[in-house]
Coordinates of C-alpha atoms in Angstrom, one line a residue:
M26 CA 159.2 86.8 79.6
Y27 CA 161.0 84.7 82.1
N28 CA 161.2 87.6 84.6
I29 CA 158.3 89.7 83.5
S30 CA 157.1 89.8 87.2
Y31 CA 160.0 92.1 88.1
F32 CA 158.8 94.7 85.6
I33 CA 155.1 94.7 86.6
A34 CA 155.3 94.1 90.4
Y35 CA 153.4 96.7 92.4
P36 CA 155.4 98.4 95.2
D37 CA 154.3 98.3 98.9
F38 CA 152.2 101.2 100.0
Q39 CA 152.1 103.4 103.1
C40 CA 149.2 105.6 104.0
F41 CA 149.2 108.5 106.5
N42 CA 147.1 107.7 109.6
Q43 CA 145.5 110.9 110.9
E44 CA 144.8 109.4 114.3
Q45 CA 148.4 108.1 114.9
Q46 CA 149.9 110.9 112.9
A47 CA 152.2 108.3 111.3
W48 CA 152.8 106.4 108.1
V49 CA 151.4 102.9 108.3
Q50 CA 151.3 99.9 105.9
C51 CA 148.2 99.9 103.7
S52 CA 146.9 98.1 100.6
R53 CA 147.1 99.5 97.1
E54 CA 143.3 99.9 97.0
Q55 CA 143.3 101.9 100.2
A56 CA 146.1 104.1 99.0
C57 CA 144.4 104.8 95.7
N58 CA 141.2 105.9 97.4
M59 CA 143.1 108.6 99.1
S60 CA 144.7 111.8 97.8
K61 CA 148.2 111.6 96.4
Q62 CA 149.6 113.5 99.4
Q63 CA 148.2 110.9 101.8
W64 CA 150.1 107.9 100.5
K65 CA 153.5 106.9 99.2
A66 CA 155.0 103.9 97.4
I67 CA 157.8 101.9 99.0
L68 CA 159.7 100.1 96.3
K69 CA 159.3 96.4 96.7
N70 CA 162.8 95.1 97.6
G71 CA 164.0 98.4 96.3
I72 CA 163.3 97.6 92.7
Y73 CA 162.4 100.4 90.3
N74 CA 160.3 99.0 87.5
W75 CA 157.7 99.9 84.9
I76 CA 155.1 100.7 87.5
E77 CA 157.3 103.5 88.8
E78 CA 158.6 104.5 85.3
L79 CA 155.1 104.9 83.8
D80 CA 153.3 106.0 87.0
L81 CA 150.9 103.1 87.0
Y82 CA 150.4 102.9 90.8
C83 CA 146.7 103.4 90.7
S84 CA 146.0 102.4 87.1
P85 CA 143.5 99.6 86.6
K86 CA 145.1 96.2 86.9
F87 CA 143.9 95.2 83.4
Q88 CA 146.3 97.9 82.0
I89 CA 149.2 96.0 83.5
S90 CA 147.9 92.6 82.4
L91 CA 147.4 94.0 78.9
L92 CA 151.2 94.2 78.5
G93 CA 151.3 90.4 78.7
S94 CA 148.2 89.8 76.7
L95 CA 149.4 92.0 73.8
F96 CA 152.6 89.9 73.8
F97 CA 150.6 86.8 73.2
A98 CA 148.3 88.6 70.7
G99 CA 151.4 89.4 68.6
L100 CA 152.6 85.9 68.9
I101 CA 149.3 84.5 67.7
I102 CA 149.1 86.7 64.7
S103 CA 152.7 86.0 63.8
M104 CA 152.1 82.2 64.1
A105 CA 149.1 82.5 61.8
F106 CA 150.4 84.8 59.1
L107 CA 154.2 84.8 59.3
V108 CA 155.7 81.5 60.6
P109 CA 154.0 79.3 58.0
F110 CA 156.0 81.0 55.3
A111 CA 159.1 79.4 56.7
D112 CA 157.9 76.2 55.1
V113 CA 157.9 78.0 51.8
Y114 CA 160.9 80.3 51.8
G115 CA 163.1 78.5 54.4
R116 CA 164.2 79.1 57.9
K117 CA 167.2 81.4 57.5
P118 CA 165.5 84.7 56.3
F119 CA 163.1 84.6 59.3
I120 CA 165.9 83.9 61.8
I121 CA 167.8 86.9 60.6
F122 CA 164.6 89.0 60.7
D123 CA 164.0 87.9 64.3
A124 CA 167.5 88.9 65.4
I125 CA 167.3 92.3 63.9
G126 CA 163.8 93.0 65.1
S127 CA 164.5 91.9 68.7
T128 CA 167.4 94.4 68.8
L129 CA 165.2 97.3 67.6
V130 CA 162.4 96.4 70.0
Q131 CA 164.7 96.3 73.0
L132 CA 166.1 99.7 72.0
G133 CA 162.6 101.0 71.9
F134 CA 162.0 100.2 75.6
L135 CA 165.1 102.2 76.4
I136 CA 164.2 105.2 74.2
F137 CA 160.5 105.6 75.0
Q138 CA 158.6 106.1 78.3
D139 CA 155.0 105.8 77.2
L140 CA 152.5 103.0 78.1
T141 CA 150.9 103.0 74.6
I142 CA 154.3 102.6 73.0
Y143 CA 155.1 99.8 75.5
Y144 CA 151.9 98.1 74.3
I145 CA 153.1 98.2 70.7
L146 CA 156.6 97.0 71.6
M147 CA 155.2 94.1 73.6
F148 CA 153.0 93.2 70.6
V149 CA 156.0 93.2 68.2
L150 CA 158.1 91.3 70.7
G151 CA 155.4 88.6 70.8
A152 CA 155.4 88.5 67.0
L153 CA 159.2 87.9 67.0
A154 CA 158.9 85.3 69.8
A155 CA 156.7 83.3 67.5
I156 CA 159.7 83.0 65.1
N157 CA 161.8 81.6 68.0
I158 CA 159.1 79.1 68.8
G159 CA 158.0 78.0 65.4
I160 CA 161.1 78.4 63.3
C161 CA 164.4 78.8 65.3
F162 CA 163.7 75.7 67.4
A163 CA 162.7 73.7 64.4
Y164 CA 165.9 74.8 62.7
N165 CA 168.1 73.7 65.6
I166 CA 166.6 70.2 65.4
E167 CA 166.8 70.0 61.6
I168 CA 170.6 70.7 61.4
V169 CA 171.7 67.9 63.8
E170 CA 171.5 64.1 63.7
K171 CA 168.4 62.6 65.4
K172 CA 170.4 61.1 68.2
H173 CA 171.3 64.7 69.3
E174 CA 167.9 66.3 69.1
V175 CA 167.0 66.1 72.8
L176 CA 170.4 67.4 73.7
V177 CA 170.1 70.4 71.3
I178 CA 166.7 71.4 72.5
S179 CA 167.8 71.2 76.1
L180 CA 171.0 73.2 75.4
N181 CA 168.9 75.8 73.6
S182 CA 166.5 76.1 76.5
L183 CA 169.5 76.1 78.9
G184 CA 170.9 79.1 77.2
M185 CA 167.6 81.0 77.7
G186 CA 167.5 79.8 81.3
L187 CA 170.9 81.2 82.0
A188 CA 169.7 84.6 80.6
G189 CA 166.7 84.3 83.0
L190 CA 168.9 83.5 85.9
F191 CA 170.9 86.7 85.3
V192 CA 167.9 88.9 86.2
P193 CA 167.2 87.9 89.8
L194 CA 171.0 87.7 90.5
Y195 CA 171.3 91.3 89.1
F196 CA 168.5 92.6 91.3
I197 CA 169.8 90.8 94.4
F198 CA 173.5 91.7 94.1
I199 CA 174.1 94.5 91.5
G200 CA 171.3 97.0 90.9
K201 CA 167.7 97.9 91.5
T202 CA 166.7 99.5 88.2
W203 CA 165.4 97.7 85.1
Q204 CA 167.3 99.6 82.3
P205 CA 170.6 97.7 82.6
I206 CA 168.7 94.4 82.0
I207 CA 167.5 95.8 78.7
Y208 CA 170.9 97.1 77.8
A209 CA 172.4 93.6 78.3
A210 CA 169.6 92.0 76.3
T211 CA 170.1 94.5 73.4
L212 CA 173.9 93.8 73.4
A213 CA 173.2 90.1 73.2
S214 CA 170.7 90.6 70.3
M215 CA 173.3 92.7 68.4
I216 CA 175.9 89.9 68.8
S217 CA 173.4 87.2 67.7
T218 CA 172.4 89.4 64.7
L219 CA 176.0 89.4 63.4
M220 CA 176.3 85.7 63.9
V221 CA 173.1 84.5 62.2
F222 CA 174.1 86.0 58.8
N223 CA 176.6 83.1 58.6
I224 CA 174.2 80.2 59.3
K225 CA 173.2 77.8 56.5
E226 CA 169.7 76.9 55.4
S227 CA 168.3 73.8 57.0
P228 CA 169.4 70.7 55.0
R229 CA 166.3 68.8 55.9
F230 CA 164.1 71.7 54.7
L231 CA 166.0 71.8 51.4
S232 CA 165.7 68.0 51.1
A233 CA 162.0 68.2 51.8
K234 CA 161.8 70.7 48.9
L235 CA 163.8 68.3 46.7
K236 CA 166.7 70.8 46.5
N237 CA 169.2 68.0 46.8
F238 CA 172.3 69.9 45.6
E239 CA 171.7 72.8 47.9
A240 CA 171.1 70.4 50.8
M241 CA 174.4 68.7 50.2
Q242 CA 176.2 72.0 50.0
A243 CA 174.7 73.1 53.3
I244 CA 175.7 69.8 55.0
T245 CA 179.2 70.0 53.6
E246 CA 179.7 73.6 54.8
I247 CA 178.3 72.7 58.3
A248 CA 180.6 69.7 58.5
R249 CA 183.6 71.7 57.4
F250 CA 182.8 74.4 60.0
N251 CA 182.6 71.7 62.8
N252 CA 185.7 69.9 61.5
K253 CA 183.6 66.7 61.0
D254 CA 183.9 63.8 58.6
L255 CA 180.7 63.4 56.6
K256 CA 181.3 59.7 56.4
E257 CA 180.9 59.4 60.1
S258 CA 177.7 61.4 60.2
Q259 CA 174.2 59.9 60.2
I260 CA 172.5 63.0 58.8
L261 CA 173.2 62.0 55.2
Q262 CA 171.5 58.7 55.7
E263 CA 168.6 60.2 57.5
I264 CA 168.0 62.7 54.7
S265 CA 168.5 59.9 52.1
D266 CA 165.8 57.8 53.9
Y267 CA 163.5 60.8 53.8
L268 CA 164.0 61.2 50.0
T269 CA 162.8 57.7 49.0
P270 CA 160.3 57.8 46.1
K271 CA 157.5 56.9 48.4
L272 CA 158.1 59.9 50.6
Q273 CA 158.7 62.3 47.7
E274 CA 155.0 62.3 47.1
K275 CA 154.7 65.4 49.2
L276 CA 151.3 66.9 49.9
P277 CA 150.4 70.4 50.9
L278 CA 148.9 70.9 54.3
K279 CA 145.4 71.4 52.9
E280 CA 145.5 67.8 51.6
K281 CA 147.1 66.3 54.7
I282 CA 144.3 67.5 57.0
H283 CA 142.1 64.8 55.4
Y284 CA 144.1 62.1 57.1
P285 CA 142.6 60.9 60.4
N286 CA 146.1 60.6 62.0
Y287 CA 147.0 64.1 61.2
I288 CA 143.7 65.6 62.6
R289 CA 144.0 63.5 65.7
N290 CA 147.7 64.4 66.3
I291 CA 147.3 68.1 65.6
I292 CA 144.4 68.3 68.1
I293 CA 146.3 66.5 70.8
M294 CA 149.5 68.5 70.1
A295 CA 147.6 71.8 70.2
F296 CA 146.4 70.9 73.7
I297 CA 149.8 69.8 74.9
W298 CA 151.4 73.1 73.5
T299 CA 148.5 75.0 75.2
V300 CA 149.1 73.5 78.7
S301 CA 152.9 73.6 78.5
S302 CA 153.0 77.3 77.4
F303 CA 150.1 78.4 79.6
N304 CA 151.5 76.9 82.8
F305 CA 155.0 78.2 81.9
C306 CA 153.7 81.8 81.4
L307 CA 151.3 81.6 84.3
M308 CA 154.2 81.1 86.7
N309 CA 156.1 84.0 85.1
F310 CA 153.2 86.4 85.8
Y311 CA 152.2 84.8 89.1
M312 CA 155.6 85.7 90.6
S313 CA 154.5 89.3 91.1
N314 CA 151.5 88.3 93.2
M315 CA 152.7 85.2 94.9
Q316 CA 153.5 85.2 98.6
G317 CA 157.1 85.2 99.7
D318 CA 160.1 87.2 98.5
I319 CA 160.0 88.1 94.8
N320 CA 163.8 87.9 94.5
M321 CA 164.0 84.5 96.1
N322 CA 161.0 83.2 94.2
N323 CA 162.5 84.3 90.8
L324 CA 165.9 83.0 91.7
Q325 CA 164.5 79.5 92.6
Q326 CA 162.3 79.7 89.5
S327 CA 165.4 80.3 87.3
I328 CA 167.5 77.6 89.1
G329 CA 164.7 75.1 88.7
L330 CA 164.5 76.0 85.0
L331 CA 168.3 75.5 84.6
I332 CA 168.5 72.2 86.5
S333 CA 165.4 70.8 84.7
Y334 CA 167.0 71.5 81.3
V335 CA 170.3 70.0 82.3
V336 CA 168.7 66.7 83.6
S337 CA 165.7 66.6 81.2
A338 CA 167.8 65.4 78.2
P339 CA 169.3 62.3 79.9
I340 CA 165.9 61.6 81.6
I341 CA 164.0 61.7 78.3
N342 CA 166.6 59.6 76.5
K343 CA 166.6 57.0 79.3
L344 CA 162.8 56.8 80.1
G345 CA 161.3 57.9 76.8
I346 CA 158.7 60.6 76.2
K347 CA 155.7 59.1 78.0
A348 CA 157.5 58.0 81.2
S349 CA 159.3 61.4 81.3
A350 CA 156.0 63.2 81.0
S351 CA 154.6 61.2 83.9
L352 CA 157.5 62.3 86.1
F353 CA 157.5 66.0 85.1
F354 CA 153.7 66.4 85.4
F355 CA 153.7 64.6 88.7
L356 CA 156.1 67.3 90.0
C357 CA 153.8 70.0 88.7
C358 CA 150.8 68.5 90.5
L359 CA 152.9 68.0 93.6
A360 CA 153.8 71.7 93.7
A361 CA 150.1 72.7 93.2
V362 CA 148.9 70.4 95.9
L363 CA 151.5 71.5 98.5
Y364 CA 151.0 75.2 97.8
S365 CA 147.2 74.8 98.0
C366 CA 147.0 72.6 101.1
V367 CA 149.6 74.1 103.4
E368 CA 148.1 77.1 105.1
E369 CA 151.1 78.5 107.0
K370 CA 153.8 78.9 104.4
S371 CA 157.3 80.3 105.1
K372 CA 159.3 82.2 102.5
M373 CA 161.6 79.2 102.1
F374 CA 158.7 76.8 101.7
I375 CA 157.2 79.0 98.9
S376 CA 160.6 79.2 97.2
A377 CA 160.8 75.4 97.3
I378 CA 157.4 75.1 95.7
V379 CA 158.3 77.5 93.0
F380 CA 161.4 75.4 92.3
I381 CA 159.5 72.2 92.1
G382 CA 156.8 73.7 89.8
R383 CA 159.3 75.2 87.5
F384 CA 161.4 72.1 87.5
G385 CA 158.3 70.1 86.4
I386 CA 156.9 72.4 83.7
C387 CA 160.0 73.5 81.9
P388 CA 160.9 70.1 80.3
T389 CA 157.4 69.8 78.9
Y390 CA 158.5 72.3 76.3
T391 CA 161.2 69.8 75.2
L392 CA 158.6 67.1 75.2
A393 CA 156.3 69.2 73.0
Y394 CA 159.0 69.8 70.5
M395 CA 160.0 66.1 70.6
C396 CA 156.4 65.0 70.0
S397 CA 156.0 67.5 67.2
N398 CA 159.2 66.4 65.5
A399 CA 158.1 62.8 65.7
L400 CA 154.7 63.4 64.3
F401 CA 155.1 66.1 61.7
P402 CA 157.4 65.8 58.6
P403 CA 159.8 68.6 57.7
E404 CA 157.8 70.2 54.9
I405 CA 154.9 71.0 57.2
Q406 CA 156.6 71.0 60.6
S407 CA 156.8 74.8 61.1
T408 CA 153.2 75.1 59.9
S409 CA 152.0 72.4 62.2
I410 CA 153.8 73.9 65.2
A411 CA 152.4 77.3 64.2
I412 CA 148.8 75.9 64.2
C413 CA 149.4 74.3 67.7
N414 CA 150.8 77.6 69.0
I415 CA 148.0 79.7 67.6
V416 CA 145.6 77.7 69.7
A417 CA 148.0 77.7 72.7
R418 CA 148.8 81.4 72.6
S419 CA 145.2 82.3 72.2
I420 CA 144.6 80.6 75.5
N421 CA 147.8 82.2 76.9
L422 CA 146.1 85.6 76.5
T423 CA 144.3 84.8 79.7
A424 CA 147.4 83.9 81.7
P425 CA 148.2 87.5 83.0
F426 CA 144.6 87.7 84.2
V427 CA 144.5 84.3 85.8
A428 CA 147.8 85.2 87.6
V429 CA 146.1 88.1 89.5
L430 CA 143.2 85.9 90.8
S431 CA 142.9 85.3 94.5
D432 CA 145.7 83.1 95.9
P433 CA 146.0 80.1 95.4
L434 CA 143.6 79.9 92.5
P435 CA 146.4 80.3 89.9
F436 CA 148.1 77.2 91.3
H437 CA 144.9 75.3 91.2
A438 CA 144.7 75.9 87.5
F439 CA 148.4 75.0 87.2
G440 CA 147.8 71.6 88.7
I441 CA 144.5 70.7 87.0
L442 CA 145.9 71.5 83.5
S443 CA 149.0 69.5 84.2
V444 CA 146.9 66.4 84.9
F445 CA 145.0 66.8 81.6
C446 CA 148.2 67.4 79.6
W447 CA 149.7 64.2 81.0
I448 CA 146.6 62.3 79.8
A449 CA 147.0 63.9 76.3
I450 CA 150.6 62.8 76.0
M451 CA 149.6 59.3 77.0
A452 CA 147.1 59.3 74.2
L453 CA 149.7 59.9 71.5
D454 CA 150.9 57.0 69.3
L455 CA 154.6 57.8 69.5
E456 CA 155.7 54.2 69.3
S457 CA 154.4 53.5 65.8
K458 CA 157.2 53.3 63.3
N459 CA 154.8 54.2 60.5
E460 CA 153.5 57.4 62.0
K461 CA 155.4 59.7 59.6
E462 CA 154.7 57.4 56.7
N463 CA 151.0 57.7 57.4
L464 CA 151.3 61.4 57.3
T465 CA 153.5 61.7 54.2
T466 CA 152.2 59.1 51.8
V467 CA 149.2 59.1 49.5
P468 CA 146.5 56.6 50.6
Q469 CA 145.4 53.9 48.2
K470 CA 142.1 54.3 46.5
D471 CA 139.2 52.2 47.8
T472 CA 139.4 49.9 44.9
E473 CA 143.0 49.2 45.5
I474 CA 142.3 48.5 49.2
Q475 CA 139.6 46.0 48.3
T476 CA 141.9 44.1 46.0

C-alpha cells in the first residue's frame, strides 16, 4: 500500500481541437465527454498502471477508490473475526497463513486482468494485512527483551520502508510497467514463506497461557539459534515476573472490559490507531492527485519513511513516548500548514513537504505499538490491538475518497487529525508502574476495600 498511487494514477489527456486541428492538453472530464477517437491518454511519466491495464480511463472515480476501500474492508473483517484467535491458538499458525496467502494473492494480480477479481484480491490482501498488524508485529515484540522493543519495531518498519523505496527507484531508473513490481513482491513472499515455518511460538504468549515448559523450550531454541547465553538474557526474568501468582489470575476479555482503566485506554488507543493509520494511508492515496512530480513525491515519501524509522528508535528511547509524539505530530502539522498556506509551490517544495509529512507520521505507528504493548497484557494484546484496528480501519475506508477531494483539503484533514492524536497520547497514563497490574488483577470486593 506504500506506493498504491502508482497503480491508480490517471494519465494525462490530450483532446483534438477542431479549430486548431491539433492535439491539446485537456482534463480527464473533457476527454471523457468526447468520443474515443477525439482524445488520447498520455502515460503520466511514462508509467503503465492499472488504469491502462483495465481500461479505467473514463470509469467513475469511486471504482478506483473502491480498490483501496475494499482493502480496508478486508482488514476490518479480519481484525474482527480472525486476529483475535491468535490469543487462543498462538501467533505462529497465523504468520504462516499470512505468508502463504500473500504469495497467492500477488500471483493473482499477475494472472488475472479483471476489475472484479482485483476487488476480491484487494479485499483478501487487506485481510492478510490485518495479520501483519495485529499478530506479526506483536510477535516481533514478544520474542525480544523489553529494552529492544523500540529497535525491533523500527527495524521491522524499516524493512517495509526499503521495499517501498524500491518502487519509485524502479519507475525512475529501470522500467515503466507495474508487473515487475509484483513479480519481486511474489518472490519475496515465497522466500518468507519458507522461512516462517522455522520460527518458534511466542514465549510470552505461551507463558500467558501458563505453558511454562513449552515457553522454556521456545526460549532455549531461540537462544541457541542466536548463539546467546540464557543467563545473560533478561527475557527469562521478564517472563518470570509476569508469572507471579497475582498475575496468574488471568481474565478473559469480556471480564476485563468492566475495568475503568481498560475502557479508557482502549478508547484512547483506538483513536490513536485511527489517526496514525488514516493519515499514513491518506498520504499513500493522495500521491496520485497531489501537485508536483509523482516519481519525486513518492521517492521523498519513501526516503522520509526510511529516515524516520532509523531515527525514531533513538528519539523515542531518549525522549520517551509523549515527548516524541509532540515532535512527530508537530512535523505533521508543519507539513499541512506549509502546503495549505503557500500558494505558489514548486515541485521541489512539494517534495519537501511530502518528506516532512511522511517523516512525521511514520513513527506514530511505532508509538501506537509501544503504547499498546505498555497498556495491554500478552493474553489480550492481539485482541486489544484488533479492536483498535477495527475502529481505525473502518475510518480508513474513507481515506481513498478523502484523497480525491479538492486540493489542499486532504492536507487540512491530515493536520487537524494530527493535533487531536497528539492530545490523545498526552492523555494516556503511561508513567504508572501499576498500569498492567490494574488490567490483569482481580479487584477486591467492596467489603474488602472498606476494611
